[in-house]
Amino acid sequence: MTTVTSYNPARPAEVLGEFPAADAAAVDRAVAAAAEAQRSWAKVPVPLRADIVAEAGRLLAERKDELATLVSREAGKVLVEGGGEVQEAIDMAAFVAGQGRSAMGQVVPSELRDKMAYTTRIPVGVVGMITPWNFPMAIPSWKCFPALLAGNGIVIKPSELAPVCGEAFVDVLAESGVPDGLIQVVHGAGDVGAALTTHPGIGAVSFTGSVPTGRKVAAAAMETGPRVVSLELGGKNAMIVLDDADLELATDGALFGAFGTSGQRCTSTSRVLVQRGVAAELVERVATRAAELTLGDPTDPTVDVGPIITRQSAERIAGMLDHAVGEGASVAGDSGICEVEGCDGGAFFHPTVLTGVRPEHRLAREEAFGPLLSVIEVDSDDEAVDVVNQVEYGLSAAVYTQDVNRALRAVDGIDTGICYVNAPTIGAEIPLPFGGTKHTGNGFREAGARGIEQFSQVKSVYIDYSGRLQRAQIDTE
Ligand code: NAD
């Protein structure tokens, strides 16, 4: 690939931008330039770094509508979701700017007289960031703001499917006062991501994307030396609907969770585990409402569901649907790839509700990353929690019930990084950590107070002001 071309997924003949793809020499130059700028940046006091992050937040807010439209055109999400995504970046800037004037370490009492012991955070150097297409502005913000606050340089490779949003976000940072050279953008597909992952000048790799790619990134990065590698990967998110749930609320949650962003969120609801007594009614409600959703150009405010990012992706989703039907599932309503008038060549996919899915079916276990909602019937609260946990992913889950005891017992039993009660599996907020258990990640979390951990290292500092040799664990009297 010598150029990266961005297409509007609703009308793929429409080109949104074109960028030269980076070769190995370009990656070298980007890492060297970021490293050079980072040496001075690391000396800038943290609150002053935070002021630049705050300014970036202000600029994002000023341009929210324009950027939301760009997200909508390039990633195919409906306008309100594009706006929500930009708002997430604005919220992240506010949160991280606040962290710039908060505690970044701890002071502990020393066991020796006239001695102090504390921790501080130091940068990792240059952070290599590899991001997916589905949150082309929010995910770069989750990574760039804390990485900058921690004193790092950045080389970011946006998804080849959403390079224009990546550039637009970095332009905002440059305008907000980030020093020249400190943030570098390299464009390209997996080969450029791989070159970044293994580059010796990169101190930490921060990756968000699918499980298979994440595994390759982790393996490659570890080969070139010990470094921080943080992985935010896929999900197979479930909503439990117990027999006392408010079914209207659960229906609203299922529709937004499963079909928002055409099911192409890492936290999209792909399984509903419903108690048998209310299953038929819930399916009827969800299927009826799904059939009423309007598919079309996502920048049209009357549209509910935009396109799938590429035709190839739509065909993969269709393949999973066919396989599920082959395993015995039934489709309740419309399903499959469809065309939309005025959106030539765009691959749209009917929001699809499947019944008769069993926990062992492939569709109940693998991420579909599309608008396929599997309904699985369960008998009890415990069985529902067991089925939630039977997959290799652990990102997000929700439980709908009006009984606080049942809700909290489910929350305790669910093995995911994010859990909701009476709210859909999508909709995380910035101040709490974001990420998952099991194969969804490798233990790091983004956002929240500890989001900075993947972009910094802890240094423990001991200061002895006694004027004599004091030996820890020996001179303890
Ligand atoms: P992807 O894994 O196909 O690509 C992600 C990025 O990795 C892209 O920039 C791509 O160019 C790059 N890449 C590909 N091969 C590489 C390699 N060998 N080495 C280094 N980089 C490489 O994912 P996608 O289709 O862009 O995004 C969808 C996936 O991301 C879904 O699985 C979704 O669940 C996941 N996701 C997770 C989160 C989270 O926070 N947990 C958030 C959003 C999306």
Coordinates of C-alpha atoms and ligand atoms in Angstrom, one line a residue:
M1 CA 0.0 0.0 0.0
T2 CA 1.6 3.3 -1.1
T3 CA -1.4 5.5 -0.3
V4 CA -4.1 5.3 2.3
T5 CA -7.5 6.4 0.8
S6 CA -10.5 7.2 3.0
Y7 CA -13.9 6.4 1.6
N8 CA -17.3 7.4 2.9
P9 CA -18.8 4.0 3.8
A10 CA -22.3 5.2 2.9
R11 CA -21.2 6.0 -0.6
P12 CA -17.8 4.4 -1.2
A13 CA -17.2 6.3 -4.5
E14 CA -16.8 9.4 -2.4
V15 CA -13.2 9.9 -1.3
L16 CA -12.7 11.8 1.9
G17 CA -8.9 12.0 1.9
E18 CA -5.7 10.4 0.7
F19 CA -2.4 10.2 2.5
P20 CA 1.0 8.7 1.6
A21 CA 1.5 5.4 3.4
A22 CA 4.6 5.4 5.7
D23 CA 7.5 3.1 4.7
A24 CA 10.1 1.9 7.2
A25 CA 12.2 5.1 6.7
A26 CA 9.2 7.3 7.4
V27 CA 8.5 5.4 10.6
D28 CA 12.1 5.9 11.6
R29 CA 11.9 9.6 11.0
A30 CA 8.7 9.9 12.9
V31 CA 10.1 8.1 16.0
A32 CA 13.3 10.2 15.9
A33 CA 11.4 13.5 15.6
A34 CA 9.0 12.6 18.5
A35 CA 12.0 11.5 20.6
E36 CA 13.8 14.8 20.0
A37 CA 10.8 16.9 20.9
Q38 CA 10.1 14.7 23.9
R39 CA 13.4 15.5 25.6
S40 CA 12.2 19.2 26.2
W41 CA 8.6 18.2 26.8
A42 CA 9.6 16.0 29.7
K43 CA 11.0 19.1 31.4
V44 CA 7.8 21.1 31.1
P45 CA 5.9 21.2 34.4
V46 CA 2.9 18.9 34.5
P47 CA 0.4 21.6 35.1
L48 CA 1.6 23.5 32.0
R49 CA 1.3 20.3 29.9
A50 CA -2.2 20.1 31.4
D51 CA -3.0 23.6 30.2
I52 CA -2.4 22.5 26.6
V53 CA -4.7 19.5 27.0
A54 CA -7.3 21.9 28.4
E55 CA -6.9 24.1 25.3
A56 CA -7.3 21.1 23.1
G57 CA -10.6 20.3 24.9
R58 CA -11.7 23.9 24.3
L59 CA -10.9 23.7 20.5
L60 CA -12.7 20.4 20.3
A61 CA -15.8 21.9 21.9
E62 CA -15.6 24.9 19.5
R63 CA -15.5 22.5 16.5
K64 CA -17.8 19.8 17.9
D65 CA -20.4 20.0 15.1
E66 CA -17.9 20.0 12.3
L67 CA -15.9 17.1 13.8
A68 CA -19.1 15.1 14.6
T69 CA -20.0 15.4 10.9
L70 CA -16.6 14.2 9.9
V71 CA -16.8 11.2 12.3
S72 CA -20.3 10.5 10.9
R73 CA -19.0 10.6 7.2
E74 CA -15.9 8.6 7.7
A75 CA -17.0 6.0 10.3
G76 CA -20.6 5.8 9.3
K77 CA -22.2 6.5 12.7
V78 CA -25.3 8.6 12.9
L79 CA -24.8 12.3 13.7
V80 CA -25.8 12.1 17.4
E81 CA -23.3 9.3 17.9
G82 CA -20.6 11.3 16.1
G83 CA -21.4 14.2 18.4
G84 CA -21.2 11.8 21.4
E85 CA -17.8 10.6 20.3
V86 CA -16.4 14.2 20.1
Q87 CA -17.9 14.9 23.5
E88 CA -16.1 11.9 24.9
A89 CA -12.8 13.5 23.7
I90 CA -13.8 16.8 25.2
D91 CA -14.6 15.1 28.5
M92 CA -11.3 13.3 28.4
A93 CA -9.4 16.5 27.9
A94 CA -11.2 18.0 31.0
F95 CA -10.5 15.0 33.1
V96 CA -6.8 14.7 32.1
A97 CA -6.3 18.5 32.5
G98 CA -7.6 18.2 36.1
Q99 CA -5.2 15.3 36.7
G100 CA -2.3 17.7 35.9
R101 CA -2.9 19.4 39.2
S102 CA -3.7 16.3 41.2
A103 CA -1.5 13.8 43.1
M104 CA 0.6 11.6 40.9
G105 CA 2.3 9.5 43.5
Q106 CA 2.3 8.6 47.1
V107 CA 4.3 9.5 50.1
V108 CA 4.9 6.7 52.6
P109 CA 6.5 6.8 56.1
S110 CA 10.1 5.6 56.0
E111 CA 11.1 3.0 58.6
L112 CA 14.2 5.1 59.2
R113 CA 14.6 8.4 60.9
D114 CA 15.2 11.6 58.9
K115 CA 14.3 9.8 55.6
M116 CA 11.4 10.2 53.3
A117 CA 10.0 7.8 50.7
Y118 CA 7.7 8.7 47.8
T119 CA 6.8 7.7 44.3
T120 CA 6.6 9.9 41.2
R121 CA 5.7 9.1 37.6
I122 CA 8.1 9.4 34.7
P123 CA 7.5 9.3 31.0
V124 CA 8.2 6.1 28.9
G125 CA 9.7 8.2 26.1
V126 CA 7.8 7.8 22.8
V127 CA 4.5 6.0 22.8
G128 CA 3.5 4.1 19.7
M129 CA -0.3 4.2 19.3
I130 CA -2.3 1.9 17.0
T131 CA -6.0 2.6 16.8
P132 CA -9.2 1.1 15.3
W133 CA -11.6 2.8 12.9
N134 CA -14.7 2.7 15.0
F135 CA -13.9 5.5 17.5
P136 CA -11.5 7.5 15.3
M137 CA -11.5 10.5 17.6
A138 CA -12.4 9.3 21.1
I139 CA -9.8 6.5 21.2
P140 CA -6.9 8.8 20.1
S141 CA -8.0 11.2 22.8
W142 CA -8.0 8.4 25.5
K143 CA -4.5 7.7 24.5
C144 CA -3.0 11.0 23.5
F145 CA -4.1 13.2 26.4
P146 CA -2.8 11.0 29.2
A147 CA 0.4 10.2 27.2
L148 CA 1.1 14.0 26.8
L149 CA 0.4 14.7 30.4
A150 CA 2.9 12.1 31.4
G151 CA 5.6 13.8 29.3
N152 CA 5.8 11.5 26.3
G153 CA 6.2 11.9 22.6
I154 CA 3.7 10.1 20.3
V155 CA 3.7 8.3 17.0
I156 CA 0.1 7.4 16.2
K157 CA -1.1 5.2 13.4
P158 CA -4.8 5.7 12.9
S159 CA -6.8 3.0 11.2
E160 CA -6.4 2.9 7.4
L161 CA -10.2 3.1 7.4
A162 CA -10.4 6.4 9.3
P163 CA -7.3 8.4 8.6
V164 CA -9.0 11.8 8.1
C165 CA -10.4 11.8 11.6
G166 CA -7.0 10.8 13.0
E167 CA -5.4 13.8 11.2
A168 CA -8.2 16.1 12.3
F169 CA -7.7 15.2 15.9
V170 CA -3.9 15.7 15.7
D171 CA -4.4 19.0 14.0
V172 CA -6.4 20.2 17.0
L173 CA -3.5 19.1 19.3
A174 CA -1.0 21.0 17.2
E175 CA -3.2 24.1 17.3
S176 CA -3.6 23.9 21.1
G177 CA 0.1 24.3 21.7
V178 CA 1.7 20.9 21.6
P179 CA 5.3 21.5 20.6
D180 CA 6.4 20.9 17.0
G181 CA 7.4 17.3 16.3
L182 CA 6.0 15.9 19.6
I183 CA 3.1 14.1 17.9
Q184 CA 3.7 12.3 14.6
V185 CA 1.1 10.6 12.5
V186 CA 2.0 7.7 10.3
H187 CA -0.6 6.2 7.9
G188 CA -0.9 2.7 6.6
A189 CA -2.3 -0.7 7.3
G190 CA -1.0 -3.6 9.5
D191 CA 2.5 -3.5 8.2
V192 CA 3.0 0.1 9.4
G193 CA 1.5 -0.9 12.8
A194 CA 3.9 -3.8 12.9
A195 CA 6.9 -1.5 12.1
L196 CA 5.8 0.8 15.0
T197 CA 5.3 -2.1 17.4
T198 CA 8.8 -3.4 17.0
H199 CA 10.6 -0.1 16.6
P200 CA 13.5 0.1 19.1
G201 CA 12.8 3.8 19.7
I202 CA 9.3 3.2 21.0
G203 CA 9.0 2.9 24.8
A204 CA 5.4 1.8 25.0
V205 CA 2.9 0.4 22.6
S206 CA -0.8 1.2 23.2
F207 CA -3.1 -0.8 21.0
T208 CA -6.8 -0.9 20.5
G209 CA -8.4 -3.3 18.0
S210 CA -9.4 -6.9 17.6
V211 CA -8.2 -9.9 19.6
P212 CA -6.3 -11.5 16.7
T213 CA -4.4 -8.3 15.9
G214 CA -3.8 -7.6 19.5
R215 CA -2.2 -11.0 20.0
K216 CA 0.2 -10.3 17.0
V217 CA 1.1 -6.9 18.5
A218 CA 1.8 -8.3 21.9
A219 CA 4.0 -11.1 20.6
A220 CA 5.9 -8.8 18.2
A221 CA 6.4 -6.1 20.8
M222 CA 7.8 -8.5 23.4
E223 CA 10.3 -9.9 20.9
T224 CA 12.1 -6.5 20.7
G225 CA 12.6 -6.0 24.4
P226 CA 10.7 -5.5 27.6
R227 CA 8.3 -2.6 27.3
V228 CA 4.8 -1.6 28.2
V229 CA 2.3 -3.1 25.9
S230 CA -1.3 -2.3 26.6
L231 CA -4.1 -4.0 24.7
E232 CA -7.8 -3.0 24.5
L233 CA -9.5 -5.7 22.4
G234 CA -12.9 -7.1 21.5
G235 CA -16.0 -8.0 23.3
K236 CA -19.0 -10.4 23.3
N237 CA -21.2 -8.3 25.5
A238 CA -24.3 -9.6 27.1
M239 CA -27.5 -8.1 28.5
I240 CA -29.3 -10.2 31.1
V241 CA -33.1 -9.6 31.3
L242 CA -34.6 -11.1 34.4
D243 CA -38.3 -11.9 34.6
D244 CA -39.2 -8.9 36.8
A245 CA -37.4 -6.4 34.4
D246 CA -39.1 -3.3 33.0
L247 CA -39.4 -4.8 29.4
E248 CA -39.9 -1.4 27.8
L249 CA -36.6 -0.2 29.3
A250 CA -34.9 -3.4 28.4
T251 CA -36.1 -3.1 24.8
D252 CA -34.8 0.5 24.6
G253 CA -31.4 -0.7 26.0
A254 CA -31.2 -3.7 23.6
L255 CA -31.9 -1.6 20.6
F256 CA -29.4 1.1 21.4
G257 CA -26.8 -1.4 22.7
A258 CA -27.1 -3.8 19.7
F259 CA -27.8 -1.5 16.8
G260 CA -26.1 1.8 17.8
T261 CA -23.1 2.3 15.4
S262 CA -24.6 -0.7 13.5
G263 CA -23.3 -3.0 16.2
Q264 CA -19.8 -2.0 15.5
R265 CA -18.7 -1.0 19.0
C266 CA -16.4 -3.0 21.2
T267 CA -19.2 -2.8 23.8
S268 CA -22.1 -3.5 21.5
T269 CA -24.7 -5.8 23.0
S270 CA -24.5 -9.1 21.0
R271 CA -26.3 -11.4 23.4
V272 CA -29.5 -11.0 25.3
L273 CA -29.9 -13.6 28.0
V274 CA -33.5 -13.5 28.9
Q275 CA -35.5 -15.5 31.5
R276 CA -37.8 -17.9 29.8
G277 CA -41.1 -16.5 31.1
V278 CA -40.5 -13.1 29.4
A279 CA -38.5 -14.2 26.4
A280 CA -41.4 -14.3 23.9
E281 CA -42.6 -10.8 24.8
L282 CA -39.1 -9.3 24.8
V283 CA -38.3 -10.8 21.4
E284 CA -41.6 -9.5 20.0
R285 CA -40.9 -6.0 21.3
V286 CA -37.2 -5.9 20.1
A287 CA -38.0 -7.3 16.7
T288 CA -40.9 -4.9 16.1
R289 CA -38.8 -1.9 17.0
A290 CA -35.8 -3.1 15.1
A291 CA -37.9 -3.3 11.9
E292 CA -38.9 0.3 12.4
L293 CA -35.3 1.6 12.4
T294 CA -34.4 3.7 9.4
L295 CA -31.2 2.8 7.5
G296 CA -29.4 5.4 5.5
D297 CA -26.8 8.1 5.2
P298 CA -25.7 8.7 8.8
T299 CA -25.4 12.4 8.4
D300 CA -29.2 12.6 7.7
P301 CA -30.7 13.4 11.2
T302 CA -33.7 11.2 10.5
V303 CA -31.6 8.1 10.0
D304 CA -31.2 5.6 12.9
V305 CA -28.6 3.2 11.5
G306 CA -25.7 3.9 9.2
P307 CA -23.6 1.6 7.0
I308 CA -21.2 -1.2 7.8
I309 CA -17.7 0.1 7.5
T310 CA -16.8 -2.0 4.3
R311 CA -18.6 -4.4 2.1
Q312 CA -16.0 -7.0 3.1
S313 CA -17.0 -6.5 6.7
A314 CA -20.7 -6.8 5.9
E315 CA -20.0 -10.1 4.0
R316 CA -18.2 -11.4 7.1
I317 CA -21.2 -10.5 9.3
A318 CA -23.5 -12.2 6.7
G319 CA -21.4 -15.3 6.9
M320 CA -21.8 -15.4 10.7
L321 CA -25.5 -15.0 10.3
D322 CA -25.7 -17.9 7.8
H323 CA -23.6 -20.1 10.1
A324 CA -25.9 -19.3 13.0
V325 CA -29.0 -20.3 11.0
G326 CA -27.2 -23.4 10.0
E327 CA -26.7 -24.2 13.7
G328 CA -30.4 -23.9 14.3
A329 CA -31.0 -20.2 15.0
S330 CA -34.1 -18.4 13.6
V331 CA -34.3 -14.9 12.4
A332 CA -37.1 -12.8 13.9
G333 CA -37.8 -10.1 11.2
D334 CA -35.5 -8.7 8.5
S335 CA -31.8 -9.6 8.2
G336 CA -28.8 -9.5 6.0
I337 CA -27.1 -7.0 3.7
C338 CA -29.3 -4.5 2.0
E339 CA -29.0 -1.5 -0.3
V340 CA -30.3 2.0 0.5
E341 CA -31.5 4.5 -2.1
G342 CA -29.1 7.4 -2.5
C343 CA -26.3 5.5 -0.9
D344 CA -24.7 3.8 -4.0
G345 CA -22.4 1.0 -3.1
G346 CA -22.8 1.4 0.7
A347 CA -23.1 -1.9 2.5
F348 CA -26.1 -1.7 4.9
F349 CA -27.2 -4.5 7.2
H350 CA -30.6 -5.0 8.7
P351 CA -30.6 -4.8 12.5
T352 CA -31.1 -8.6 13.0
V353 CA -32.6 -10.4 16.0
L354 CA -31.9 -14.2 16.2
T355 CA -33.8 -16.6 18.5
G356 CA -33.0 -20.2 19.3
V357 CA -29.3 -19.4 19.8
R358 CA -27.5 -21.7 22.2
P359 CA -24.5 -20.7 24.3
E360 CA -22.3 -23.2 22.5
H361 CA -23.1 -21.8 19.0
R362 CA -20.4 -19.8 17.3
L363 CA -22.5 -16.6 17.2
A364 CA -22.9 -16.8 20.9
R365 CA -19.1 -17.0 21.5
E366 CA -17.4 -15.0 18.8
E367 CA -17.4 -11.2 18.2
A368 CA -19.6 -10.4 15.2
F369 CA -18.9 -6.7 15.2
G370 CA -22.2 -6.0 13.4
P371 CA -25.9 -5.7 14.1
L372 CA -26.6 -9.3 15.1
L373 CA -28.4 -9.7 18.4
S374 CA -28.7 -13.3 19.7
V375 CA -31.4 -14.1 22.1
I376 CA -30.6 -16.9 24.5
E377 CA -33.2 -18.2 26.9
V378 CA -32.1 -19.0 30.5
D379 CA -34.0 -20.4 33.5
S380 CA -32.4 -18.7 36.4
D381 CA -30.3 -15.7 37.5
D382 CA -27.4 -18.0 38.1
E383 CA -27.6 -19.6 34.7
A384 CA -27.7 -16.1 33.1
V385 CA -24.5 -15.1 34.9
D386 CA -22.9 -18.5 33.9
V387 CA -23.7 -17.9 30.3
V388 CA -22.4 -14.3 30.4
N389 CA -19.1 -15.7 31.6
Q390 CA -18.8 -18.6 29.2
V391 CA -17.0 -16.6 26.5
E392 CA -13.3 -15.7 26.2
Y393 CA -14.1 -12.0 26.3
G394 CA -14.8 -9.9 29.4
L395 CA -15.6 -6.3 28.3
S396 CA -19.1 -5.2 29.2
A397 CA -22.4 -6.6 30.5
A398 CA -25.7 -5.4 31.7
V399 CA -28.5 -6.7 34.0
Y400 CA -32.1 -5.6 33.8
T401 CA -34.2 -6.2 36.9
Q402 CA -36.2 -4.2 39.4
D403 CA -34.9 -6.1 42.4
V404 CA -31.8 -4.6 43.9
N405 CA -30.7 -7.9 45.5
R406 CA -30.9 -9.8 42.1
A407 CA -29.1 -6.9 40.4
L408 CA -26.2 -6.8 42.8
R409 CA -25.8 -10.6 43.0
A410 CA -25.5 -10.6 39.2
V411 CA -23.0 -7.7 39.3
D412 CA -20.9 -9.7 41.7
G413 CA -21.0 -12.8 39.6
I414 CA -20.3 -11.2 36.2
D415 CA -16.7 -11.4 35.0
T416 CA -16.3 -8.3 32.9
G417 CA -14.4 -5.0 33.2
I418 CA -17.6 -2.9 32.9
C419 CA -21.1 -3.7 34.3
Y420 CA -24.4 -1.8 34.0
V421 CA -27.7 -2.2 35.9
N422 CA -30.8 -1.2 34.0
A423 CA -28.7 0.5 31.3
P424 CA -27.2 -0.9 28.0
T425 CA -23.8 -2.4 27.6
I426 CA -22.6 0.8 25.8
G427 CA -22.2 4.2 27.3
A428 CA -19.1 4.3 29.5
E429 CA -18.1 7.6 31.1
I430 CA -14.6 9.0 31.3
P431 CA -13.9 9.2 35.1
L432 CA -14.2 5.4 35.5
P433 CA -11.7 2.9 34.1
F434 CA -12.5 1.4 30.7
G435 CA -11.4 -2.1 29.6
G436 CA -12.0 -5.7 30.1
T437 CA -11.0 -9.0 31.7
K438 CA -9.9 -12.2 30.1
H439 CA -8.9 -12.0 26.4
T440 CA -10.4 -8.5 26.1
G441 CA -7.1 -7.0 27.3
N442 CA -4.0 -7.4 29.3
G443 CA -5.0 -5.8 32.6
F444 CA -4.5 -2.1 31.7
R445 CA -7.5 0.2 31.8
E446 CA -8.0 3.4 29.8
A447 CA -9.7 6.6 31.2
G448 CA -10.3 6.9 34.9
A449 CA -7.7 8.1 37.4
R450 CA -5.3 5.2 36.5
G451 CA -5.6 5.6 32.8
I452 CA -2.1 7.3 32.9
E453 CA -0.5 4.1 34.0
Q454 CA 0.1 2.7 30.5
F455 CA 1.9 5.9 29.5
S456 CA 4.2 6.3 32.5
Q457 CA 6.4 4.4 34.8
V458 CA 6.6 4.6 38.6
K459 CA 9.8 5.8 40.2
S460 CA 10.3 5.2 43.9
V461 CA 12.5 7.9 45.5
Y462 CA 14.2 7.7 48.9
I463 CA 15.7 10.8 50.5
D464 CA 17.9 10.4 53.5
Y465 CA 18.5 13.7 55.3
S466 CA 20.1 12.1 58.4
G467 CA 23.7 12.7 57.3
R468 CA 24.8 9.2 58.1
L469 CA 24.6 5.7 56.6
Q470 CA 21.2 4.2 57.5
R471 CA 20.7 0.6 56.4
A472 CA 17.1 -0.4 55.6
Q473 CA 15.8 -3.5 57.4
I474 CA 19.0 -3.5 59.5
D475 CA 19.3 -0.2 61.4
T476 CA 15.7 -0.2 62.5
E477 CA 15.9 0.9 66.1
Ligands
NAD1 P1 -8.2 -4.3 13.7 O1 -7.6 -5.2 14.8 O2 -8.5 -4.9 12.4 O3 -7.2 -3.1 13.5 C1 -6.8 -2.2 14.5 C2 -5.6 -1.5 14.1 O4 -4.5 -2.4 14.1 C3 -5.6 -0.8 12.8 O5 -5.0 0.5 12.9 C4 -4.8 -1.7 11.9 O6 -4.2 -1.1 10.8 C5 -3.7 -2.2 12.9 N1 -3.1 -3.5 12.5 C6 -3.5 -4.5 11.8 N2 -2.6 -5.5 11.8 C7 -1.6 -5.1 12.6 C8 -0.3 -5.7 13.0 N3 0.0 -6.9 12.6 N4 0.5 -5.0 13.8 C9 0.1 -3.8 14.3 N5 -1.0 -3.2 13.9 C10 -1.9 -3.8 13.1 O7 -9.5 -3.7 14.4 P2 -10.6 -2.7 13.7 O8 -11.4 -3.5 12.7 O9 -10.0 -1.4 13.3 O10 -11.5 -2.4 15.0 C11 -12.5 -3.3 15.5 C12 -12.0 -4.1 16.6 O11 -11.5 -3.2 17.7 C13 -13.1 -4.9 17.3 O12 -12.6 -6.2 17.6 C14 -13.5 -4.1 18.5 O13 -14.1 -4.8 19.5 C15 -12.1 -3.6 18.9 N6 -12.2 -2.4 19.7 C16 -11.9 -2.5 21.1 C17 -12.0 -1.4 21.9 C18 -11.7 -1.4 23.4 O14 -11.4 -0.4 23.9 N7 -11.6 -2.6 24.0 C19 -12.5 -0.2 21.4 C20 -12.8 -0.1 20.0 C21 -12.7 -1.2 19.2

